[in-house]
PDB file of C-alpha atoms in Angstrom:
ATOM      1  CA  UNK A   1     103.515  79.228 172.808  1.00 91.00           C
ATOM      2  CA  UNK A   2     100.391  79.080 170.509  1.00 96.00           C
ATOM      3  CA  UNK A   3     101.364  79.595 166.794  1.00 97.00           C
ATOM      4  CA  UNK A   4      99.388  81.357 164.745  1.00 98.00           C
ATOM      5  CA  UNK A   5      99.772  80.569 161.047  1.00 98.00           C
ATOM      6  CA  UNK A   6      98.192  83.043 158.240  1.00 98.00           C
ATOM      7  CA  UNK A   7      96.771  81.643 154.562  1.00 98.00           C
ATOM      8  CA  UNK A   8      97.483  82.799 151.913  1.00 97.00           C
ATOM      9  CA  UNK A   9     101.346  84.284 152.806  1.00 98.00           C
ATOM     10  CA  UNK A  10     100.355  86.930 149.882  1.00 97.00           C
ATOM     11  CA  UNK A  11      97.300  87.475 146.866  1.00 97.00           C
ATOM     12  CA  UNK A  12      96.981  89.320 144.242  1.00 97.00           C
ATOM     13  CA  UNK A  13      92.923  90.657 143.722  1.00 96.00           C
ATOM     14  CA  UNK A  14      91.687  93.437 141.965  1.00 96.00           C
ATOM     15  CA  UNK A  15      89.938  96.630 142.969  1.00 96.00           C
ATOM     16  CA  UNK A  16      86.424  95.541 143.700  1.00 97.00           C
ATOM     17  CA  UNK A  17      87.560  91.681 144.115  1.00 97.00           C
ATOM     18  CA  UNK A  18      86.055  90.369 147.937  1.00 98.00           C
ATOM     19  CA  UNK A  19      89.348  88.960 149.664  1.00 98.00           C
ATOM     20  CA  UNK A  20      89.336  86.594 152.653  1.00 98.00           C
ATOM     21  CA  UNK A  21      92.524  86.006 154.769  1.00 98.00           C
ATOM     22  CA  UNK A  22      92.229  82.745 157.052  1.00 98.00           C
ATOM     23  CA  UNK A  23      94.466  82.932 160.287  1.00 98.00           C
ATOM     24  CA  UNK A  24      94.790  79.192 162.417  1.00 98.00           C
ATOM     25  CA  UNK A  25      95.857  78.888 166.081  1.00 98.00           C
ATOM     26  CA  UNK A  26      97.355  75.906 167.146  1.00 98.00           C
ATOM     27  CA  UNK A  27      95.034  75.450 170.159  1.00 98.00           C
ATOM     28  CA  UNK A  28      91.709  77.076 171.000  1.00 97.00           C
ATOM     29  CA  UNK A  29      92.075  80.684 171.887  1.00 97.00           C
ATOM     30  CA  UNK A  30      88.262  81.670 171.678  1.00 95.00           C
ATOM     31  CA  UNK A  31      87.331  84.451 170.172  1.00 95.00           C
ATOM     32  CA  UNK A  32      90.950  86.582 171.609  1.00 95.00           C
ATOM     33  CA  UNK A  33      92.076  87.390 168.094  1.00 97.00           C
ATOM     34  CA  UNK A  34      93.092  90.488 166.424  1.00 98.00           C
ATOM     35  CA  UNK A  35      93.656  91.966 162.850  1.00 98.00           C
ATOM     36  CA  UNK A  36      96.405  94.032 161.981  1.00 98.00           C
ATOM     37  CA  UNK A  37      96.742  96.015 158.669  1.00 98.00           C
ATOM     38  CA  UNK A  38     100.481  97.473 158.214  1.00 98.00           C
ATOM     39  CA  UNK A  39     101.148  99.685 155.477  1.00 97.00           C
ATOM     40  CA  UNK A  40     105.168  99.855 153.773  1.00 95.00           C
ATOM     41  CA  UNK A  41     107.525 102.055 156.663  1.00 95.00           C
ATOM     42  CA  UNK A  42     104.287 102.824 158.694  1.00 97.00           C
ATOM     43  CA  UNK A  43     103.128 101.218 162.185  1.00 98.00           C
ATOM     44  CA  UNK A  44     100.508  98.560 162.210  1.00 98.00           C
ATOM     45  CA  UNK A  45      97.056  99.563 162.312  1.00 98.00           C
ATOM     46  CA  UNK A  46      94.109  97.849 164.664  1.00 98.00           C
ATOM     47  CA  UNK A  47      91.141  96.980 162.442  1.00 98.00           C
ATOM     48  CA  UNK A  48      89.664  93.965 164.098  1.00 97.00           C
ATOM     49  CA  UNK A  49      89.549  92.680 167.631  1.00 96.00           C
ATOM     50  CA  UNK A  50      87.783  90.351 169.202  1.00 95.00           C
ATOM     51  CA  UNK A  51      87.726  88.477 165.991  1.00 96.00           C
ATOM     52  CA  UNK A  52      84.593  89.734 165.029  1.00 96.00           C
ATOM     53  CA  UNK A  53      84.723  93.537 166.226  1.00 95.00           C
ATOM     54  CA  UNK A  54      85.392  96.541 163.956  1.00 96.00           C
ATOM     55  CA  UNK A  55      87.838  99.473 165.964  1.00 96.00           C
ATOM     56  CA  UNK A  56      86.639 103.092 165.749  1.00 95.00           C
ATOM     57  CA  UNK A  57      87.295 104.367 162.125  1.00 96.00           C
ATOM     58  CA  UNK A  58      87.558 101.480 160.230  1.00 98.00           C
ATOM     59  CA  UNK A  59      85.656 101.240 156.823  1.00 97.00           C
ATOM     60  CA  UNK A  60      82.450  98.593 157.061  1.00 97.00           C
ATOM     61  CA  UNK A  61      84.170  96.478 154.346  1.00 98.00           C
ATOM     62  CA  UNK A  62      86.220  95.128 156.649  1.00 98.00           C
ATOM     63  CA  UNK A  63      84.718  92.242 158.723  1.00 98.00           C
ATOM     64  CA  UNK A  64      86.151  88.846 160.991  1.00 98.00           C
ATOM     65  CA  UNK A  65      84.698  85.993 162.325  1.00 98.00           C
ATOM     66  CA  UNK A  66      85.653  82.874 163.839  1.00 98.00           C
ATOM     67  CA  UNK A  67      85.702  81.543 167.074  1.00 97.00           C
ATOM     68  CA  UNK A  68      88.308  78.414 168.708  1.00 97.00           C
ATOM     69  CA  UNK A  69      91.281  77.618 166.075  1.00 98.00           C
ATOM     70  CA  UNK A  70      89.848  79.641 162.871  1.00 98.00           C
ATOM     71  CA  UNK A  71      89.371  82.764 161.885  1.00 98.00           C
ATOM     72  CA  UNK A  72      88.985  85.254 158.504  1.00 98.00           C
ATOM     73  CA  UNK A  73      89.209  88.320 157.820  1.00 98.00           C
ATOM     74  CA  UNK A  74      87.283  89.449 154.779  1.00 98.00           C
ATOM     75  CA  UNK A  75      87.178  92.475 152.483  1.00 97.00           C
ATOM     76  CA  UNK A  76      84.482  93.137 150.906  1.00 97.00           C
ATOM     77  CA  UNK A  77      85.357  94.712 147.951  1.00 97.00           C
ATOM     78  CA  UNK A  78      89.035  95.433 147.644  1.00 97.00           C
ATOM     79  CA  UNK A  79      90.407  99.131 147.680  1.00 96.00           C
ATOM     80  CA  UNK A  80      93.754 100.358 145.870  1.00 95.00           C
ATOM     81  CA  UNK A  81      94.136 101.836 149.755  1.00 96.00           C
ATOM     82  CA  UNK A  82      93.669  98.155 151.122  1.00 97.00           C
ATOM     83  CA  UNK A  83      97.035  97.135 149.513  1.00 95.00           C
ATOM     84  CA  UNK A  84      99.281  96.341 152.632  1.00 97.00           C
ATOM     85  CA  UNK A  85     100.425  93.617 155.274  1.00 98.00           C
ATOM     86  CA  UNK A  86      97.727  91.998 157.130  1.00 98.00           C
ATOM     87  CA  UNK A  87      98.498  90.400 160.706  1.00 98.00           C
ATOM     88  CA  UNK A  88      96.669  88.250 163.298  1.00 98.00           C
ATOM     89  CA  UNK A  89      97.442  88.472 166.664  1.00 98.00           C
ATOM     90  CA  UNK A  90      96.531  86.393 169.719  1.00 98.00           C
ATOM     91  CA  UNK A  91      96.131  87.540 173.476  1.00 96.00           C
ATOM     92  CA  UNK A  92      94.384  84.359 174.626  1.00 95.00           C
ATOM     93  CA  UNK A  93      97.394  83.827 176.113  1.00 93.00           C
ATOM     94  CA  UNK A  94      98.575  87.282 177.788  1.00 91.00           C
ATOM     95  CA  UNK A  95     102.131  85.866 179.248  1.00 89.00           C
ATOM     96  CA  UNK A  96     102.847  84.967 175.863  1.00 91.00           C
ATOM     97  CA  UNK A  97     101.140  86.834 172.971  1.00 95.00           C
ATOM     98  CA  UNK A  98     101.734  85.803 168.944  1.00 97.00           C
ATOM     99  CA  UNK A  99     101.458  87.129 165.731  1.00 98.00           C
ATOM    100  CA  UNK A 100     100.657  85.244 162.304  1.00 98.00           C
ATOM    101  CA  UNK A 101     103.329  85.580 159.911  1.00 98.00           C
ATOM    102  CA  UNK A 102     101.707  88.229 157.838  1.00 98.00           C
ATOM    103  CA  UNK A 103      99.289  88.051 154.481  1.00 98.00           C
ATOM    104  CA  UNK A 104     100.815  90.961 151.729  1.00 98.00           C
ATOM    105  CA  UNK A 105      97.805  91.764 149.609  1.00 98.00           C
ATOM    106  CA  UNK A 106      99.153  93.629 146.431  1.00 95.00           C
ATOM    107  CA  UNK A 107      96.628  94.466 143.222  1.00 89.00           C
ATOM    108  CA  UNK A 108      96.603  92.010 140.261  1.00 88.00           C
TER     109      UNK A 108
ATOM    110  CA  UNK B   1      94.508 111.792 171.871  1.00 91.00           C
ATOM    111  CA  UNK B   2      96.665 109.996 173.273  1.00 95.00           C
ATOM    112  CA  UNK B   3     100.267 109.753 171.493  1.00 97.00           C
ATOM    113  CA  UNK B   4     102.962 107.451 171.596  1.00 98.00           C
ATOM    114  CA  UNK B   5     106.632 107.973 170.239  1.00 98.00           C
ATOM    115  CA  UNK B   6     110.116 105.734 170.477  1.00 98.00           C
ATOM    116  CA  UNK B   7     113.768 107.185 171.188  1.00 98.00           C
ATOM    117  CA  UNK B   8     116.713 106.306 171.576  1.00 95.00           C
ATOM    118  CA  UNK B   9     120.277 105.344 169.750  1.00 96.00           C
ATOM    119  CA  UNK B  10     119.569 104.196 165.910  1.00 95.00           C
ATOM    120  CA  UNK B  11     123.275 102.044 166.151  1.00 97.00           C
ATOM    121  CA  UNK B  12     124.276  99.527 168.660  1.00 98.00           C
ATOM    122  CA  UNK B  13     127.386  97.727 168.379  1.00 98.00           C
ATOM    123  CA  UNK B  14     127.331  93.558 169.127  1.00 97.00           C
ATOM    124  CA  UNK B  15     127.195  92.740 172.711  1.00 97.00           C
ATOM    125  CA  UNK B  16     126.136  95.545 173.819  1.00 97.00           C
ATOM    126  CA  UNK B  17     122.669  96.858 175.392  1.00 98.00           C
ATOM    127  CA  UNK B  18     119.934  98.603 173.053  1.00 98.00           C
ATOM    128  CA  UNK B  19     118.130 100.858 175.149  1.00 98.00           C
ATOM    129  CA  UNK B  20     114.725 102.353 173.967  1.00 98.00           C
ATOM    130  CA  UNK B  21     112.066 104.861 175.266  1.00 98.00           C
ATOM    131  CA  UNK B  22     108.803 105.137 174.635  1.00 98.00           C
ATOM    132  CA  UNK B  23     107.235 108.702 175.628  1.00 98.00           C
ATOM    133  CA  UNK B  24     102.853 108.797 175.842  1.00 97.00           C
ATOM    134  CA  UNK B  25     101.087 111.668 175.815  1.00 96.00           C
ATOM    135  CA  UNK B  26      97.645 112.806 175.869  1.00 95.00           C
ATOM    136  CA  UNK B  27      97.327 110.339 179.192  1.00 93.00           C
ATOM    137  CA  UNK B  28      98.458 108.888 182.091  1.00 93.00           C
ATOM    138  CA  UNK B  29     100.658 105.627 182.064  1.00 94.00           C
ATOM    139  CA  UNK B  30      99.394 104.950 185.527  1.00 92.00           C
ATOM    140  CA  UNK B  31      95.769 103.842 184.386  1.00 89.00           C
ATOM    141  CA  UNK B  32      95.072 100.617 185.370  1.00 87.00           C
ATOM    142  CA  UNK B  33      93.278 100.310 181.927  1.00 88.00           C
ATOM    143  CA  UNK B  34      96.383  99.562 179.692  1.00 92.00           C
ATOM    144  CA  UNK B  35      99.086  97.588 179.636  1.00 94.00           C
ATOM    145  CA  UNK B  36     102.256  98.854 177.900  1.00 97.00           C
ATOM    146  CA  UNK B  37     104.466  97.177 175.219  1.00 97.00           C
ATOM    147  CA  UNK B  38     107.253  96.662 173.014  1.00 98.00           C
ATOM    148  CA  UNK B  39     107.459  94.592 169.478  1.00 98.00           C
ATOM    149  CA  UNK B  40     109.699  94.617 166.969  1.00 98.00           C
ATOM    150  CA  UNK B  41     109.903  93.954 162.767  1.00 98.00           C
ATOM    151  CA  UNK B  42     113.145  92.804 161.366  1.00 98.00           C
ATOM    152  CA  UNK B  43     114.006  93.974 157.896  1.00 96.00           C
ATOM    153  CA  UNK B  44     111.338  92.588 155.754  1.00 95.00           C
ATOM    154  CA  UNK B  45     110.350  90.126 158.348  1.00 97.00           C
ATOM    155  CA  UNK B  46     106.615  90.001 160.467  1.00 97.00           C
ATOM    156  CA  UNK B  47     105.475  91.209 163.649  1.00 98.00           C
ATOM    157  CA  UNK B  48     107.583  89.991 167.026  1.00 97.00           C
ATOM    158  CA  UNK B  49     106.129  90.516 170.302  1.00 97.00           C
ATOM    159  CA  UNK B  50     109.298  91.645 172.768  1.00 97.00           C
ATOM    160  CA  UNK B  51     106.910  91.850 175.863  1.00 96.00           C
ATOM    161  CA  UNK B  52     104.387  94.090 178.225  1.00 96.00           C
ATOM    162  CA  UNK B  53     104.338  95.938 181.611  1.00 95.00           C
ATOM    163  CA  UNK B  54     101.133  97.222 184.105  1.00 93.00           C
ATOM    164  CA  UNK B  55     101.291  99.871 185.760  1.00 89.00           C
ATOM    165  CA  UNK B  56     101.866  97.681 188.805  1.00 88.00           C
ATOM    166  CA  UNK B  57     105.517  96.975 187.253  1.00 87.00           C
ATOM    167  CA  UNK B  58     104.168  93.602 187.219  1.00 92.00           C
ATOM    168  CA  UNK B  59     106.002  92.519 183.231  1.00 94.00           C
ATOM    169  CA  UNK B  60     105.442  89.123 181.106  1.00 94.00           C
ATOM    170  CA  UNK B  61     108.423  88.614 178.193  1.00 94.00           C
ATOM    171  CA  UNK B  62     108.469  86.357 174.977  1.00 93.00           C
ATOM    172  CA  UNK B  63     110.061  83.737 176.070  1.00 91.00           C
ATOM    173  CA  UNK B  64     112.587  83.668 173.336  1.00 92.00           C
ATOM    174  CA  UNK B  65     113.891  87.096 174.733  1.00 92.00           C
ATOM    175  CA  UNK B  66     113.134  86.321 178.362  1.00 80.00           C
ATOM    176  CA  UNK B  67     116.849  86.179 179.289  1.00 88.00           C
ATOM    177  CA  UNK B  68     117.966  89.626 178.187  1.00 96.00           C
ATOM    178  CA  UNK B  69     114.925  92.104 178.092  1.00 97.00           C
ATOM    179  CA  UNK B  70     113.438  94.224 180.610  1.00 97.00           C
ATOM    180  CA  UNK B  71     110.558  96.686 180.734  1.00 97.00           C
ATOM    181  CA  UNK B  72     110.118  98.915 182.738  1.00 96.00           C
ATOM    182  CA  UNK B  73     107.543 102.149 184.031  1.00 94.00           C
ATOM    183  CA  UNK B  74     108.985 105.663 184.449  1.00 93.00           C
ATOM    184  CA  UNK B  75     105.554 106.977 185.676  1.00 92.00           C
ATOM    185  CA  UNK B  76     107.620 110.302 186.977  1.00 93.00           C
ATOM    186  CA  UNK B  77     108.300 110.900 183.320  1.00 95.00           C
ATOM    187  CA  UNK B  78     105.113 109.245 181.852  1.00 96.00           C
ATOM    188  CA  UNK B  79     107.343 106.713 179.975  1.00 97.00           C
ATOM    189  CA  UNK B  80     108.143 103.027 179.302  1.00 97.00           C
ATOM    190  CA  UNK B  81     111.840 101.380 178.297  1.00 98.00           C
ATOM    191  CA  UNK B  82     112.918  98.707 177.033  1.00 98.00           C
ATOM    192  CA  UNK B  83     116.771  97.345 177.708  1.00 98.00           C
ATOM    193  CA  UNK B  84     117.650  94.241 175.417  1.00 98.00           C
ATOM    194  CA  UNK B  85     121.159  93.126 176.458  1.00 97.00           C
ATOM    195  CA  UNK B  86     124.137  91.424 174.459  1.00 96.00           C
ATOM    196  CA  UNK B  87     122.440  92.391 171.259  1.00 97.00           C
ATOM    197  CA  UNK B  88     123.937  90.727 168.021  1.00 97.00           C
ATOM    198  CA  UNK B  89     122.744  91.262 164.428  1.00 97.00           C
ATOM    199  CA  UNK B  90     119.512  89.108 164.630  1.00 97.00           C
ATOM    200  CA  UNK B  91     118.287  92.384 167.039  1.00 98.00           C
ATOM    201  CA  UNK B  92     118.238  94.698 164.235  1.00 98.00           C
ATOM    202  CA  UNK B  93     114.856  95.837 163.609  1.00 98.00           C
ATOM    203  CA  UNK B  94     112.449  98.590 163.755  1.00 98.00           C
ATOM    204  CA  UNK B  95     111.190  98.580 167.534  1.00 98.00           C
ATOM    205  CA  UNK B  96     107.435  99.569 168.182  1.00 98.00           C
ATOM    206  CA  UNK B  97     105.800 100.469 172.055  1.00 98.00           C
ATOM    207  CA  UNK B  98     102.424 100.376 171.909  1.00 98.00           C
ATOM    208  CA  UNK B  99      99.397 100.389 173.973  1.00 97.00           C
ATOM    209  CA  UNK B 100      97.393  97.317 174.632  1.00 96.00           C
ATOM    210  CA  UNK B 101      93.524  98.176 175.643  1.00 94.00           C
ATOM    211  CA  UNK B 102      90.577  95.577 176.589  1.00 90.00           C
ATOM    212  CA  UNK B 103      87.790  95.917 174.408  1.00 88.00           C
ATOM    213  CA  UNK B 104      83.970  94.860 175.379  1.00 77.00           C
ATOM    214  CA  UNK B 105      83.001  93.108 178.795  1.00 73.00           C
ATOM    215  CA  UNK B 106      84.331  90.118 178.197  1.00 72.00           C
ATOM    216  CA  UNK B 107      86.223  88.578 181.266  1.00 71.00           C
ATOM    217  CA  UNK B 108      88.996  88.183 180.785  1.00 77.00           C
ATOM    218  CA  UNK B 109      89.030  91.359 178.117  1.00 84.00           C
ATOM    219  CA  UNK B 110      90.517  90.971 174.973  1.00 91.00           C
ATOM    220  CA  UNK B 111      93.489  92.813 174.705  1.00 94.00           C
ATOM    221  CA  UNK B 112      94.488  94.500 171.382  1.00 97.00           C
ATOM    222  CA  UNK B 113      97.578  96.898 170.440  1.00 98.00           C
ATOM    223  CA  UNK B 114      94.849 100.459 169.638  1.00 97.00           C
ATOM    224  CA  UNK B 115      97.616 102.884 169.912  1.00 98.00           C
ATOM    225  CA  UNK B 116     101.126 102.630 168.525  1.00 98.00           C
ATOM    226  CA  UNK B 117     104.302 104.359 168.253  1.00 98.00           C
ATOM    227  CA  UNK B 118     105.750 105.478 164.641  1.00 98.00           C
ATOM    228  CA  UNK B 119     108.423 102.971 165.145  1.00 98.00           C
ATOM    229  CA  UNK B 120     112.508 103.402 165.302  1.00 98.00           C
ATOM    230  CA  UNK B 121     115.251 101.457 163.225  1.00 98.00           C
ATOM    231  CA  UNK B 122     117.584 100.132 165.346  1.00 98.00           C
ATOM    232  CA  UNK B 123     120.631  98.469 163.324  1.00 98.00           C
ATOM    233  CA  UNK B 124     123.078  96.597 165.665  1.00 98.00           C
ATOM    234  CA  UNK B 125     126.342  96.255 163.579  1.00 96.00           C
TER     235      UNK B 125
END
């Protein structure tokens, strides 16, 4: 399996703060990585895929890059709505797909 | 829009089978643009991937489960199931289907989950 391993596991910012979230394979999976935001009793949410591309809907202050083993994902300037559970995800490897263990961003 | 939505018992008992539905509507599970899946979230615990199914039938499992899950299509019915078998307490979780989509032109596409399922609790005690 390739693991996927988030930094930090949580952070505190404050509202206007710019976060970045760093997510490491354990092999090179390209650029097939996706960006989860998950919100306390509610079902994950798709914000990035393709590590660099923003789904229908989502606000412009969210943006990813990275290509091979590392990737971010970066807010610009943190919202009290942006407080939630941020995964990666890989599907470089379709038979066997992985998430990161999950970055909880909470406000200072 | 297309919808998706999990059923099925909230309380298994050890070694038994937890069997879920997952019910789409809006479209067809037939397109040959999706594949369909299943994940689960312990109790204050990350994302698990369980595994996915074509419309083909054709499936691929995490490994970990590989022994005791199966997916499967009900096209009749527009739905997807999942059966995990001789559950114990390390199954209890809230189970997700979802819909995985390729995005861009890329071959081959990058798959990501666009459309889930509000999720059901499923407590095996």
């Amino acid at each position: 399996d390739i693991q996927m391993t988030q930094s930090p596991s949580s952070l505190s910012a404050s509202v206007g703060d710019r976060v970045t979230i760093t997510c490491r394979a354990s092999q090179s999976i390209s650029k097939y990585l996706n960006w989860y935001q998950q919100k306390p009793g509610k079902a994950p949410k798709l914000l990035i895929f393709g590590a660099s591309g923003l789904h229908t809907g989502v606000p412009s202050r969210f943006s990813g890059s990275g290509s091979g083993t590392h990737f971010t994902l970066t807010l610009s300037s943190l919202q009290p709505e942006d407080l939630a559970t941020y995964y990666c995800q890989q599907t470089y490897d379709m038979e066997s797909v992985t998430f990161g263990q999950g970055t909880k961003v909470d406000l200072k | 829009q297309v919808q998706l939505q999990e059923s099925g018992p909230g309380l298994v008992k050890p070694s038994e089978t937890l069997s879920l539905t997952c019910t789409v509507s809006g479209g067809s599970i037939s397109s040959t643009t999706y594949f369909w899946a299943w994940i689960r979230q312990p109790p204050g615990k990350g994302l698990e991937w369980i595994g996915r199914v074509y419309s083909s039938g054709d499936t691929y499992y995490n490994p970990s489960l590989n022994s005791r899950v199966t997916i499967s299509m009900e096209t009749s019915r527009n739905q997807f199931s999942l059966t995990l078998n001789s559950v114990t307490a390390a199954d209890s979780a809230v189970y997700y289907c979802a819909r995985l989509y390729a995005f861009g032109v890329a071959i081959p596409g990058i798959y990501a989950l666009d459309v889930w399922g509000q999720g059901t609790p499923v407590t095996v005690s």
